[in-house]
Structure formats: C-alpha cells, structure tokens
Amino acid sequence: MNLGPRLRQPVYLAAGLVLVVCFLMLFFSSLRELGLRRDALKAAEVDVANLAQSLVQHAEDSFEMADSLVIGLVHRLEAEGTGPVALARVQSDINFRKGAMGRVRGLFVYDDKGRWLATSETVDLNAFNNSDRDYFRYHRDSTDPGLLIGNPVKSRSGGQWIIPASRRFNNPDGSFAGVVLATIDASYFADFYKRFDLGSTGVITMLQKNGIVLARSVDNETSVGRDLANSALIKDMHGRPSASVYYFQSTFDDSWRLAFYKLSDRFPIIVVATESKEEVLAPWREEAIFRMALVFILILLIGSTGYYLVRQLLERQRIAAVMAAKEADFRLLAEESSDMVMRIGLDERILYASPACLRVLGWSPEQITGTPALAGVNPEDLPHVQETVRDLKLGEIEETKLIYRTRHHDGGEIWLETALRATRDNVTGRISGVVAISRDMTEHKDLEARLSNLASQDGLTGIANRRHFDERLQTEWRRAAGDETPLSLLMVDVDNFKKFNDQYGHQAGDACLKAVAQAIAAEARRPGDLAARYGGEEFVLLLPNTDEIGCASVAARLSESLAALNIPHALNPPSKRVTISAGGATGWPGAESANNHPSLIAAADRALYAAKHAGRDRFVMSGQVVAWRGAESA
C-alpha cells in the first residue's frame, strides 16, 4: 500500500523511536555492567589491600621479634666476650628462651671464622661452618651494626628453607667478632598465608625489596629463593608508591592477576596479595550474562511493541496506540527493573509502585499504593525532599536526584537514591505528577562511613590521626574566632620513649603508646574535645572553650591518670615509671587572626620544649599570647 507523506512521517518517527530506545537500553545496560564490573574489581582491590597491609604488619612483628632476640645476644657478647664462661652463659640464655621464641625457629652464634659457638638446635657445634653464607660475608665485610634480612637458604641443621635475620657483634676494639643469627621458617609464613581465602587461585607472596621470594602461600618449597628482580613490579619499584593496587601477568602461571603490594616501612620486604582477575570477575560475568539476556528479551519486546505501534499508526489509531504503548513501556520497564519505580500524583500519593518495592522497602505494591509518598522519610531529610517535590510540581525543575533516609518495613531505616522526574499530560502538556526511580544505597553509605572513619583514625592507638587533628584545629579556631571564646591545646610527649623501646622492645612500646593514648582520650570529655596522635610518641588534646586554668586542670588530671597506670620504665629516672611532659597554650582568636591557628601549635610546642628542658615529668603553660582578641596583646 502506497502511503502518503503525512502518514509516512509518523511511521518513520515511531520506527526511529523504537530503534533509539533499544539502542539506549543496550547502551545504558552495557554502561551499568561496566560499572558493576568496576565495582567487583574495586571490592576485590579493597579486600587484597586490607589483607596485604595486615600481613606486612605481621611480617614486621615477626622480624622485630627475631631482632629483639638477636640484639639481646649481641649486647651480651659485646659486653662479656666469647670466653668459655661467657659462651656457657649465652648457651644457657638461648636454652632458656627456647620455649618462648614463638615464630623464631632457631638462634645461632658464630665466631669471626664462621664456627658455631652456641645454638638453640641440638647439633654438634663442630660439625658445621657458616663462613660461606652471604649474610656472614656481609657482616664480616661491613661495619653496619643493623639487622640484615638475608636471602632464604636451606638450613644446615634441619634442611628446610629459612629466612635469616642477623647482626654482627664486635670485639672491644670494634673489629669483627662474629654473627648472631635468628631464623624463621619460610613455611611458617606460607602456612599462615594459607589461612586466608583468596579463591582457588589466590596467592600471597612475601619478597625482599630486591625481588627474592621469601615465602609463598602456593608451591612454597619450589618458589622460595626465586629471583623476580626482572618483574615489572620490582624493576619499577623506585618510581612507585610504597603501597598500591597492581595488575600484572604472573611469571608463575602467566595468568592476569589483581594484586595489592605493600612495602614495609621498617624492613626491606614487600608483601603482595593477589587474586586471579578471571576468578574475581566470574560471579559478575555469570550475573551479567543473565541480566543482558533479560535486556535483550526486553529489547525484543519493545521492538515487537514498536512494530505494533506502527501497525496501529497505519490503521489511523496513532494517538490511542502511542498512549497505550507508553503506558505499557513504563510498566514493562518498571516491573523488569531491579530498581523501585513509583508514579506519584499531584496530591503526593502513590499511584503506582513496581514489584521491586517489596525488595527495597519490604512493602508490597498493594500495601503502599494510595498512601502518602513521603510518609516514611526521615524528619531531618523531609524538608529538603518536600522542597524538591514542590519545585517539580511547579515546573521549576524537570528532573533531579536525591539521597535520603526512609523507613523500612522491619522498623529500621535505609538510604535511598531516587531520581525524580515530572510527568506531563499528553494532551494539555501540564504537569500531572512525578515518576520516582529508587535504589537501596544503604551498603554504599555504610562503606563511605567506614572509609571516612579509617581515614581519620590512627592505626596503632585508635584515636584521631594528625590529618584529622589539623582539620579540626582549623575548624575550632574559626569557631572560636566567631564566638570570641578561648581555644586551648595540650601537647604531650612520652618521656625517654626511645629508651623505653630499646629496653622493652617495640611491642611493649606500642602497648605503652596505646595506654597513653587511652588516658589522653579519657580527658576528651566534651563533644568538641579531640585527642589525637601528633606523631611518634607525641600526642595532642584540643580543648575548645577552655582557658588557661581549664587547660592546666586537664593536664593535672592526665598526669594523675598516667601515674595510676604505673607503667615501669627503668631508664626514666627518678620515678622509673612512664611519665609525660606536657605543654599547654591558650588562644583567643579574633576576626583578624581567623587563619592563624598554626600559632597555637607553635606556642604549645614551645611550652612542651620548656617542660622537657626543665627536667621532664612536668607541665608548662605558655606565657605568650598566640593570637589577639580585639586590640589586646601581650
């Protein structure tokens, strides 16, 4: 049948509309799948990042434990020498420590010729000589007294792969006297790594910074000692950050892997946690095939509907057919969509709700149809939502997107992300209501909150970190400038903390810092107070709306709290317990000094220096006014 131009035009428009809709659906579905793919990779990146950072801490703790045993023997040997009586004491000390060495496999003492002087192993000391070991030659030729984590070697006494951690000890004249060695089985780390689930092909590897494999969760016996210096990660390490996500093709099985590496801040070791990229994406791929199949089915349905519309146009029923098709399209899309779709009238009552509302809100479409659309919105978010809906109904905006809290059927609250669009009558063109497409964002908001908390918290002590303190100081300084109220800062330093670490070890040092941090945090009694770790053994306590007297009172209470802890510190005379020095400063910010908050830190730091210079274990209040209030200054 030959159609005239006036009839062909709507036919072409309808056919074109169907093609565009199908293309857009395919396009946006593809974009959504790419987004979900990125989300799957990002989630896996977060998992391996958290794991790698935890395992680096575990490795550092292991080598610090080994080093503490080595240092003790080095000090004894340098003080008492290697005579028969002294060596008998050393051997007795090693035997005494056998049951408490934990992760450390063995302790060894060699003289300057590599002969065995003492060991935790039950062997004939005259049967071995270790002068050919790389770590022995290094200590013999280098005066470096520090800890050396050497390449893994096969144990002469046990035959297993071991990781050596060694230091040299000297004669009284400073010449080389021998080596003290602690060993950790490579299999210890390998067995520990196997406890973590990274999928059937996930691997955890610990390497030296030069690329030598120290331990591996898979095929450990054949992997230890392998040189990966030519791998892209090791070759480019000088240009990389100390920790990062890393995608690479494995030199072990040639598979592409998602990894996170972390370089230790204290030792020349790297921990790499990897997952097979193929395995990470397998769940997404299965779901994507299913979802895209639904999309193609939906496209097929829309195409069929479009063909029907064209036929209706040819039968001179264009207007009625188009309206029916639009309504059918809307319900088809709504009911097939995983998002909740609602149509809201001008009286703000729900006219239609898609089946997804049962999954999102816990109510069926029949239960909420006819009810007020904003009935469950959180009272704090309600004014903004009401204002947005009013603007849509008045035509001031055509579409927008909101994130707010609303009530769930189980009595709790969830976060919704809702896209709102005004609808218009096909005949009059007037606004007839609003279409809302909502999705549950609760897990996303919870993740944002957790990440925000991690970013503002010190990893060791659990109180605020330096970055969070700097932000809060600037905020509280400006607030004090606006309110014309005082702002005090207490800066605290643990006395002789380096000696404490040397005497009791890093683990005890960490425990000490945690105890001091908790004592300081206990004095942050008001909502605006903030306790933070400023760096190392230095802490700060920010006290808004507190003058010099109040600051001194808090310092006194803090000193009493620390005295009550009664932590021994033999190298901190005269009390021989852990004490603190504290410096306080109070500022009265004015409008002209609204950005002068660094002066408060400087004043508190000077006061702290004065307290330490005066003998430690005391508090000094800064006598200098660090800012001006009005025209007053001192």
PDB file of N, CA and C in Angstrom, residues 352-436:
ATOM      1  N   TYR A 352       1.198   4.324  41.587  1.00  0.00           N
ATOM      2  CA  TYR A 352       1.695   3.029  41.090  1.00  0.00           C
ATOM      3  C   TYR A 352       3.050   2.760  41.741  1.00  0.00           C
ATOM      4  N   ALA A 353       3.293   1.504  42.088  1.00  0.00           N
ATOM      5  CA  ALA A 353       4.593   1.074  42.618  1.00  0.00           C
ATOM      6  C   ALA A 353       4.971  -0.245  41.955  1.00  0.00           C
ATOM      7  N   SER A 354       6.243  -0.360  41.534  1.00  0.00           N
ATOM      8  CA  SER A 354       6.694  -1.570  40.854  1.00  0.00           C
ATOM      9  C   SER A 354       6.933  -2.687  41.872  1.00  0.00           C
ATOM     10  N   PRO A 355       6.990  -3.945  41.414  1.00  0.00           N
ATOM     11  CA  PRO A 355       7.217  -5.065  42.343  1.00  0.00           C
ATOM     12  C   PRO A 355       8.517  -4.951  43.143  1.00  0.00           C
ATOM     13  N   ALA A 356       9.485  -4.194  42.633  1.00  0.00           N
ATOM     14  CA  ALA A 356      10.761  -4.082  43.346  1.00  0.00           C
ATOM     15  C   ALA A 356      10.619  -3.410  44.701  1.00  0.00           C
ATOM     16  N   CYS A 357       9.478  -2.738  44.972  1.00  0.00           N
ATOM     17  CA  CYS A 357       9.308  -2.067  46.260  1.00  0.00           C
ATOM     18  C   CYS A 357       9.300  -3.080  47.401  1.00  0.00           C
ATOM     19  N   LEU A 358       8.885  -4.304  47.124  1.00  0.00           N
ATOM     20  CA  LEU A 358       8.882  -5.329  48.168  1.00  0.00           C
ATOM     21  C   LEU A 358      10.315  -5.647  48.591  1.00  0.00           C
ATOM     22  N   ARG A 359      11.230  -5.709  47.620  1.00  0.00           N
ATOM     23  CA  ARG A 359      12.625  -5.971  47.937  1.00  0.00           C
ATOM     24  C   ARG A 359      13.295  -4.771  48.586  1.00  0.00           C
ATOM     25  N   VAL A 360      12.975  -3.561  48.117  1.00  0.00           N
ATOM     26  CA  VAL A 360      13.652  -2.357  48.604  1.00  0.00           C
ATOM     27  C   VAL A 360      13.099  -1.909  49.950  1.00  0.00           C
ATOM     28  N   LEU A 361      11.752  -1.806  50.070  1.00  0.00           N
ATOM     29  CA  LEU A 361      11.130  -1.247  51.272  1.00  0.00           C
ATOM     30  C   LEU A 361      10.503  -2.300  52.184  1.00  0.00           C
ATOM     31  N   GLY A 362      10.278  -3.500  51.668  1.00  0.00           N
ATOM     32  CA  GLY A 362       9.639  -4.527  52.478  1.00  0.00           C
ATOM     33  C   GLY A 362       8.121  -4.509  52.401  1.00  0.00           C
ATOM     34  N   TRP A 363       7.535  -3.544  51.677  1.00  0.00           N
ATOM     35  CA  TRP A 363       6.088  -3.485  51.478  1.00  0.00           C
ATOM     36  C   TRP A 363       5.757  -3.896  50.040  1.00  0.00           C
ATOM     37  N   SER A 364       4.637  -4.554  49.854  1.00  0.00           N
ATOM     38  CA  SER A 364       4.195  -4.926  48.517  1.00  0.00           C
ATOM     39  C   SER A 364       3.575  -3.710  47.835  1.00  0.00           C
ATOM     40  N   PRO A 365       3.470  -3.717  46.494  1.00  0.00           N
ATOM     41  CA  PRO A 365       2.859  -2.591  45.789  1.00  0.00           C
ATOM     42  C   PRO A 365       1.435  -2.305  46.272  1.00  0.00           C
ATOM     43  N   GLU A 366       0.678  -3.356  46.582  1.00  0.00           N
ATOM     44  CA  GLU A 366      -0.697  -3.156  47.036  1.00  0.00           C
ATOM     45  C   GLU A 366      -0.756  -2.427  48.373  1.00  0.00           C
ATOM     46  N   GLN A 367       0.242  -2.657  49.242  1.00  0.00           N
ATOM     47  CA  GLN A 367       0.233  -2.046  50.569  1.00  0.00           C
ATOM     48  C   GLN A 367       0.522  -0.548  50.525  1.00  0.00           C
ATOM     49  N   ILE A 368       1.325  -0.101  49.572  1.00  0.00           N
ATOM     50  CA  ILE A 368       1.712   1.316  49.588  1.00  0.00           C
ATOM     51  C   ILE A 368       0.976   2.150  48.549  1.00  0.00           C
ATOM     52  N   THR A 369       0.298   1.491  47.601  1.00  0.00           N
ATOM     53  CA  THR A 369      -0.458   2.257  46.611  1.00  0.00           C
ATOM     54  C   THR A 369      -1.579   3.028  47.314  1.00  0.00           C
ATOM     55  N   GLY A 370      -1.663   4.333  47.032  1.00  0.00           N
ATOM     56  CA  GLY A 370      -2.662   5.191  47.653  1.00  0.00           C
ATOM     57  C   GLY A 370      -2.199   5.875  48.919  1.00  0.00           C
ATOM     58  N   THR A 371      -1.017   5.508  49.443  1.00  0.00           N
ATOM     59  CA  THR A 371      -0.504   6.127  50.676  1.00  0.00           C
ATOM     60  C   THR A 371       0.359   7.337  50.319  1.00  0.00           C
ATOM     61  N   PRO A 372       0.596   8.279  51.286  1.00  0.00           N
ATOM     62  CA  PRO A 372       1.478   9.431  51.027  1.00  0.00           C
ATOM     63  C   PRO A 372       2.892   8.967  50.685  1.00  0.00           C
ATOM     64  N   ALA A 373       3.442   9.506  49.620  1.00  0.00           N
ATOM     65  CA  ALA A 373       4.756   9.060  49.147  1.00  0.00           C
ATOM     66  C   ALA A 373       5.875   9.430  50.110  1.00  0.00           C
ATOM     67  N   LEU A 374       5.692  10.506  50.900  1.00  0.00           N
ATOM     68  CA  LEU A 374       6.761  10.983  51.778  1.00  0.00           C
ATOM     69  C   LEU A 374       6.536  10.576  53.225  1.00  0.00           C
ATOM     70  N   ALA A 375       5.627   9.635  53.474  1.00  0.00           N
ATOM     71  CA  ALA A 375       5.254   9.303  54.855  1.00  0.00           C
ATOM     72  C   ALA A 375       6.431   8.727  55.643  1.00  0.00           C
ATOM     73  N   GLY A 376       7.310   7.959  55.024  1.00  0.00           N
ATOM     74  CA  GLY A 376       8.379   7.308  55.777  1.00  0.00           C
ATOM     75  C   GLY A 376       9.695   8.039  55.765  1.00  0.00           C
ATOM     76  N   VAL A 377       9.779   9.236  55.148  1.00  0.00           N
ATOM     77  CA  VAL A 377      11.054   9.939  55.034  1.00  0.00           C
ATOM     78  C   VAL A 377      11.512  10.421  56.409  1.00  0.00           C
ATOM     79  N   ASN A 378      12.813  10.288  56.679  1.00  0.00           N
ATOM     80  CA  ASN A 378      13.381  10.730  57.955  1.00  0.00           C
ATOM     81  C   ASN A 378      13.084  12.217  58.181  1.00  0.00           C
ATOM     82  N   PRO A 379      12.665  12.600  59.397  1.00  0.00           N
ATOM     83  CA  PRO A 379      12.311  14.009  59.660  1.00  0.00           C
ATOM     84  C   PRO A 379      13.421  14.994  59.324  1.00  0.00           C
ATOM     85  N   GLU A 380      14.681  14.588  59.472  1.00  0.00           N
ATOM     86  CA  GLU A 380      15.781  15.501  59.161  1.00  0.00           C
ATOM     87  C   GLU A 380      15.902  15.735  57.660  1.00  0.00           C
ATOM     88  N   ASP A 381      15.562  14.730  56.859  1.00  0.00           N
ATOM     89  CA  ASP A 381      15.678  14.847  55.401  1.00  0.00           C
ATOM     90  C   ASP A 381      14.385  15.346  54.752  1.00  0.00           C
ATOM     91  N   LEU A 382      13.264  15.301  55.507  1.00  0.00           N
ATOM     92  CA  LEU A 382      11.957  15.593  54.921  1.00  0.00           C
ATOM     93  C   LEU A 382      11.842  16.997  54.324  1.00  0.00           C
ATOM     94  N   PRO A 383      12.313  18.071  55.004  1.00  0.00           N
ATOM     95  CA  PRO A 383      12.152  19.413  54.409  1.00  0.00           C
ATOM     96  C   PRO A 383      12.776  19.535  53.022  1.00  0.00           C
ATOM     97  N   HIS A 384      13.978  18.986  52.859  1.00  0.00           N
ATOM     98  CA  HIS A 384      14.645  19.083  51.557  1.00  0.00           C
ATOM     99  C   HIS A 384      13.885  18.293  50.487  1.00  0.00           C
ATOM    100  N   VAL A 385      13.383  17.107  50.855  1.00  0.00           N
ATOM    101  CA  VAL A 385      12.630  16.297  49.900  1.00  0.00           C
ATOM    102  C   VAL A 385      11.332  17.006  49.513  1.00  0.00           C
ATOM    103  N   GLN A 386      10.629  17.571  50.501  1.00  0.00           N
ATOM    104  CA  GLN A 386       9.371  18.284  50.228  1.00  0.00           C
ATOM    105  C   GLN A 386       9.615  19.475  49.295  1.00  0.00           C
ATOM    106  N   GLU A 387      10.695  20.201  49.543  1.00  0.00           N
ATOM    107  CA  GLU A 387      11.002  21.362  48.704  1.00  0.00           C
ATOM    108  C   GLU A 387      11.290  20.936  47.263  1.00  0.00           C
ATOM    109  N   THR A 388      12.000  19.830  47.099  1.00  0.00           N
ATOM    110  CA  THR A 388      12.321  19.342  45.753  1.00  0.00           C
ATOM    111  C   THR A 388      11.061  18.919  45.015  1.00  0.00           C
ATOM    112  N   VAL A 389      10.169  18.186  45.705  1.00  0.00           N
ATOM    113  CA  VAL A 389       8.919  17.746  45.085  1.00  0.00           C
ATOM    114  C   VAL A 389       8.063  18.953  44.698  1.00  0.00           C
ATOM    115  N   ARG A 390       8.043  19.960  45.565  1.00  0.00           N
ATOM    116  CA  ARG A 390       7.267  21.178  45.252  1.00  0.00           C
ATOM    117  C   ARG A 390       7.808  21.846  43.980  1.00  0.00           C
ATOM    118  N   ASP A 391       9.150  21.929  43.843  1.00  0.00           N
ATOM    119  CA  ASP A 391       9.747  22.537  42.649  1.00  0.00           C
ATOM    120  C   ASP A 391       9.399  21.743  41.389  1.00  0.00           C
ATOM    121  N   LEU A 392       9.333  20.412  41.510  1.00  0.00           N
ATOM    122  CA  LEU A 392       8.955  19.591  40.360  1.00  0.00           C
ATOM    123  C   LEU A 392       7.505  19.852  39.963  1.00  0.00           C
ATOM    124  N   LYS A 393       6.609  19.917  40.948  1.00  0.00           N
ATOM    125  CA  LYS A 393       5.196  20.124  40.648  1.00  0.00           C
ATOM    126  C   LYS A 393       4.951  21.514  40.068  1.00  0.00           C
ATOM    127  N   LEU A 394       5.761  22.498  40.471  1.00  0.00           N
ATOM    128  CA  LEU A 394       5.605  23.849  39.943  1.00  0.00           C
ATOM    129  C   LEU A 394       6.297  24.033  38.596  1.00  0.00           C
ATOM    130  N   GLY A 395       7.049  23.048  38.159  1.00  0.00           N
ATOM    131  CA  GLY A 395       7.738  23.148  36.876  1.00  0.00           C
ATOM    132  C   GLY A 395       9.039  23.912  36.932  1.00  0.00           C
ATOM    133  N   GLU A 396       9.525  24.228  38.134  1.00  0.00           N
ATOM    134  CA  GLU A 396      10.781  24.964  38.246  1.00  0.00           C
ATOM    135  C   GLU A 396      11.982  24.086  37.874  1.00  0.00           C
ATOM    136  N   ILE A 397      11.842  22.787  38.070  1.00  0.00           N
ATOM    137  CA  ILE A 397      12.854  21.841  37.595  1.00  0.00           C
ATOM    138  C   ILE A 397      12.133  20.667  36.936  1.00  0.00           C
ATOM    139  N   GLU A 398      12.776  20.045  35.963  1.00  0.00           N
ATOM    140  CA  GLU A 398      12.169  18.926  35.253  1.00  0.00           C
ATOM    141  C   GLU A 398      12.562  17.581  35.866  1.00  0.00           C
ATOM    142  N   GLU A 399      13.806  17.496  36.329  1.00  0.00           N
ATOM    143  CA  GLU A 399      14.265  16.246  36.915  1.00  0.00           C
ATOM    144  C   GLU A 399      15.403  16.535  37.875  1.00  0.00           C
ATOM    145  N   THR A 400      15.612  15.624  38.828  1.00  0.00           N
ATOM    146  CA  THR A 400      16.674  15.783  39.822  1.00  0.00           C
ATOM    147  C   THR A 400      16.938  14.436  40.463  1.00  0.00           C
ATOM    148  N   LYS A 401      17.906  14.411  41.366  1.00  0.00           N
ATOM    149  CA  LYS A 401      18.249  13.183  42.068  1.00  0.00           C
ATOM    150  C   LYS A 401      18.480  13.514  43.538  1.00  0.00           C
ATOM    151  N   LEU A 402      17.986  12.658  44.445  1.00  0.00           N
ATOM    152  CA  LEU A 402      18.081  12.867  45.890  1.00  0.00           C
ATOM    153  C   LEU A 402      18.628  11.620  46.566  1.00  0.00           C
ATOM    154  N   ILE A 403      19.319  11.817  47.685  1.00  0.00           N
ATOM    155  CA  ILE A 403      19.714  10.723  48.569  1.00  0.00           C
ATOM    156  C   ILE A 403      19.190  11.059  49.959  1.00  0.00           C
ATOM    157  N   TYR A 404      18.379  10.177  50.535  1.00  0.00           N
ATOM    158  CA  TYR A 404      17.752  10.446  51.825  1.00  0.00           C
ATOM    159  C   TYR A 404      17.472   9.132  52.539  1.00  0.00           C
ATOM    160  N   ARG A 405      17.080   9.256  53.812  1.00  0.00           N
ATOM    161  CA  ARG A 405      16.730   8.087  54.622  1.00  0.00           C
ATOM    162  C   ARG A 405      15.216   7.927  54.677  1.00  0.00           C
ATOM    163  N   THR A 406      14.777   6.666  54.685  1.00  0.00           N
ATOM    164  CA  THR A 406      13.347   6.388  54.787  1.00  0.00           C
ATOM    165  C   THR A 406      13.133   5.110  55.597  1.00  0.00           C
ATOM    166  N   ARG A 407      11.908   4.945  56.084  1.00  0.00           N
ATOM    167  CA  ARG A 407      11.598   3.818  56.953  1.00  0.00           C
ATOM    168  C   ARG A 407      11.416   2.531  56.156  1.00  0.00           C
ATOM    169  N   HIS A 408      11.949   1.434  56.704  1.00  0.00           N
ATOM    170  CA  HIS A 408      11.774   0.106  56.113  1.00  0.00           C
ATOM    171  C   HIS A 408      10.676  -0.632  56.866  1.00  0.00           C
ATOM    172  N   HIS A 409      10.100  -1.640  56.231  1.00  0.00           N
ATOM    173  CA  HIS A 409       9.007  -2.395  56.845  1.00  0.00           C
ATOM    174  C   HIS A 409       9.417  -3.056  58.159  1.00  0.00           C
ATOM    175  N   ASP A 410      10.730  -3.397  58.293  1.00  0.00           N
ATOM    176  CA  ASP A 410      11.169  -4.081  59.517  1.00  0.00           C
ATOM    177  C   ASP A 410      11.380  -3.129  60.689  1.00  0.00           C
ATOM    178  N   GLY A 411      11.113  -1.838  60.483  1.00  0.00           N
ATOM    179  CA  GLY A 411      11.231  -0.858  61.559  1.00  0.00           C
ATOM    180  C   GLY A 411      12.509  -0.043  61.512  1.00  0.00           C
ATOM    181  N   GLY A 412      13.510  -0.488  60.744  1.00  0.00           N
ATOM    182  CA  GLY A 412      14.754   0.263  60.639  1.00  0.00           C
ATOM    183  C   GLY A 412      14.680   1.315  59.531  1.00  0.00           C
ATOM    184  N   GLU A 413      15.849   1.891  59.217  1.00  0.00           N
ATOM    185  CA  GLU A 413      15.938   2.908  58.170  1.00  0.00           C
ATOM    186  C   GLU A 413      16.936   2.458  57.115  1.00  0.00           C
ATOM    187  N   ILE A 414      16.680   2.840  55.872  1.00  0.00           N
ATOM    188  CA  ILE A 414      17.613   2.583  54.782  1.00  0.00           C
ATOM    189  C   ILE A 414      17.861   3.896  54.045  1.00  0.00           C
ATOM    190  N   TRP A 415      18.972   3.942  53.297  1.00  0.00           N
ATOM    191  CA  TRP A 415      19.283   5.083  52.435  1.00  0.00           C
ATOM    192  C   TRP A 415      18.772   4.782  51.025  1.00  0.00           C
ATOM    193  N   LEU A 416      18.065   5.735  50.432  1.00  0.00           N
ATOM    194  CA  LEU A 416      17.589   5.603  49.061  1.00  0.00           C
ATOM    195  C   LEU A 416      18.218   6.668  48.186  1.00  0.00           C
ATOM    196  N   GLU A 417      18.594   6.274  46.978  1.00  0.00           N
ATOM    197  CA  GLU A 417      18.955   7.240  45.936  1.00  0.00           C
ATOM    198  C   GLU A 417      17.814   7.255  44.941  1.00  0.00           C
ATOM    199  N   THR A 418      17.140   8.396  44.801  1.00  0.00           N
ATOM    200  CA  THR A 418      15.927   8.480  43.998  1.00  0.00           C
ATOM    201  C   THR A 418      16.101   9.518  42.896  1.00  0.00           C
ATOM    202  N   ALA A 419      15.830   9.087  41.659  1.00  0.00           N
ATOM    203  CA  ALA A 419      15.780  10.007  40.521  1.00  0.00           C
ATOM    204  C   ALA A 419      14.318  10.411  40.322  1.00  0.00           C
ATOM    205  N   LEU A 420      14.052  11.715  40.341  1.00  0.00           N
ATOM    206  CA  LEU A 420      12.696  12.234  40.230  1.00  0.00           C
ATOM    207  C   LEU A 420      12.544  12.978  38.909  1.00  0.00           C
ATOM    208  N   ARG A 421      11.411  12.771  38.266  1.00  0.00           N
ATOM    209  CA  ARG A 421      11.144  13.468  37.001  1.00  0.00           C
ATOM    210  C   ARG A 421       9.665  13.809  36.944  1.00  0.00           C
ATOM    211  N   ALA A 422       9.395  15.046  36.563  1.00  0.00           N
ATOM    212  CA  ALA A 422       7.998  15.474  36.420  1.00  0.00           C
ATOM    213  C   ALA A 422       7.394  14.859  35.163  1.00  0.00           C
ATOM    214  N   THR A 423       6.119  14.440  35.254  1.00  0.00           N
ATOM    215  CA  THR A 423       5.397  13.904  34.089  1.00  0.00           C
ATOM    216  C   THR A 423       4.350  14.927  33.644  1.00  0.00           C
ATOM    217  N   ARG A 424       4.050  14.939  32.351  1.00  0.00           N
ATOM    218  CA  ARG A 424       3.105  15.906  31.793  1.00  0.00           C
ATOM    219  C   ARG A 424       1.985  15.176  31.058  1.00  0.00           C
ATOM    220  N   ASP A 425       0.817  15.771  31.066  1.00  0.00           N
ATOM    221  CA  ASP A 425      -0.333  15.239  30.341  1.00  0.00           C
ATOM    222  C   ASP A 425      -0.064  15.333  28.843  1.00  0.00           C
ATOM    223  N   ASN A 426      -0.357  14.248  28.119  1.00  0.00           N
ATOM    224  CA  ASN A 426      -0.055  14.206  26.689  1.00  0.00           C
ATOM    225  C   ASN A 426      -0.874  15.204  25.883  1.00  0.00           C
ATOM    226  N   VAL A 427      -2.033  15.556  26.385  1.00  0.00           N
ATOM    227  CA  VAL A 427      -2.922  16.444  25.633  1.00  0.00           C
ATOM    228  C   VAL A 427      -2.684  17.905  26.002  1.00  0.00           C
ATOM    229  N   THR A 428      -2.717  18.201  27.314  1.00  0.00           N
ATOM    230  CA  THR A 428      -2.613  19.600  27.773  1.00  0.00           C
ATOM    231  C   THR A 428      -1.181  20.054  27.957  1.00  0.00           C
ATOM    232  N   GLY A 429      -0.259  19.114  28.187  1.00  0.00           N
ATOM    233  CA  GLY A 429       1.125  19.474  28.437  1.00  0.00           C
ATOM    234  C   GLY A 429       1.395  19.926  29.858  1.00  0.00           C
ATOM    235  N   ARG A 430       0.373  19.934  30.720  1.00  0.00           N
ATOM    236  CA  ARG A 430       0.553  20.345  32.112  1.00  0.00           C
ATOM    237  C   ARG A 430       1.169  19.209  32.934  1.00  0.00           C
ATOM    238  N   ILE A 431       1.829  19.592  34.022  1.00  0.00           N
ATOM    239  CA  ILE A 431       2.439  18.594  34.898  1.00  0.00           C
ATOM    240  C   ILE A 431       1.334  17.796  35.581  1.00  0.00           C
ATOM    241  N   SER A 432       1.451  16.469  35.492  1.00  0.00           N
ATOM    242  CA  SER A 432       0.417  15.589  36.048  1.00  0.00           C
ATOM    243  C   SER A 432       0.907  14.805  37.258  1.00  0.00           C
ATOM    244  N   GLY A 433       2.182  14.828  37.542  1.00  0.00           N
ATOM    245  CA  GLY A 433       2.710  14.089  38.678  1.00  0.00           C
ATOM    246  C   GLY A 433       4.212  13.932  38.577  1.00  0.00           C
ATOM    247  N   VAL A 434       4.728  12.949  39.303  1.00  0.00           N
ATOM    248  CA  VAL A 434       6.176  12.720  39.370  1.00  0.00           C
ATOM    249  C   VAL A 434       6.441  11.214  39.263  1.00  0.00           C
ATOM    250  N   VAL A 435       7.476  10.861  38.515  1.00  0.00           N
ATOM    251  CA  VAL A 435       7.952   9.486  38.477  1.00  0.00           C
ATOM    252  C   VAL A 435       9.230   9.411  39.311  1.00  0.00           C
ATOM    253  N   ALA A 436       9.298   8.452  40.237  1.00  0.00           N
ATOM    254  CA  ALA A 436      10.464   8.269  41.122  1.00  0.00           C
ATOM    255  C   ALA A 436      11.056   6.884  40.890  1.00  0.00           C
TER     256      ALA A 436
END
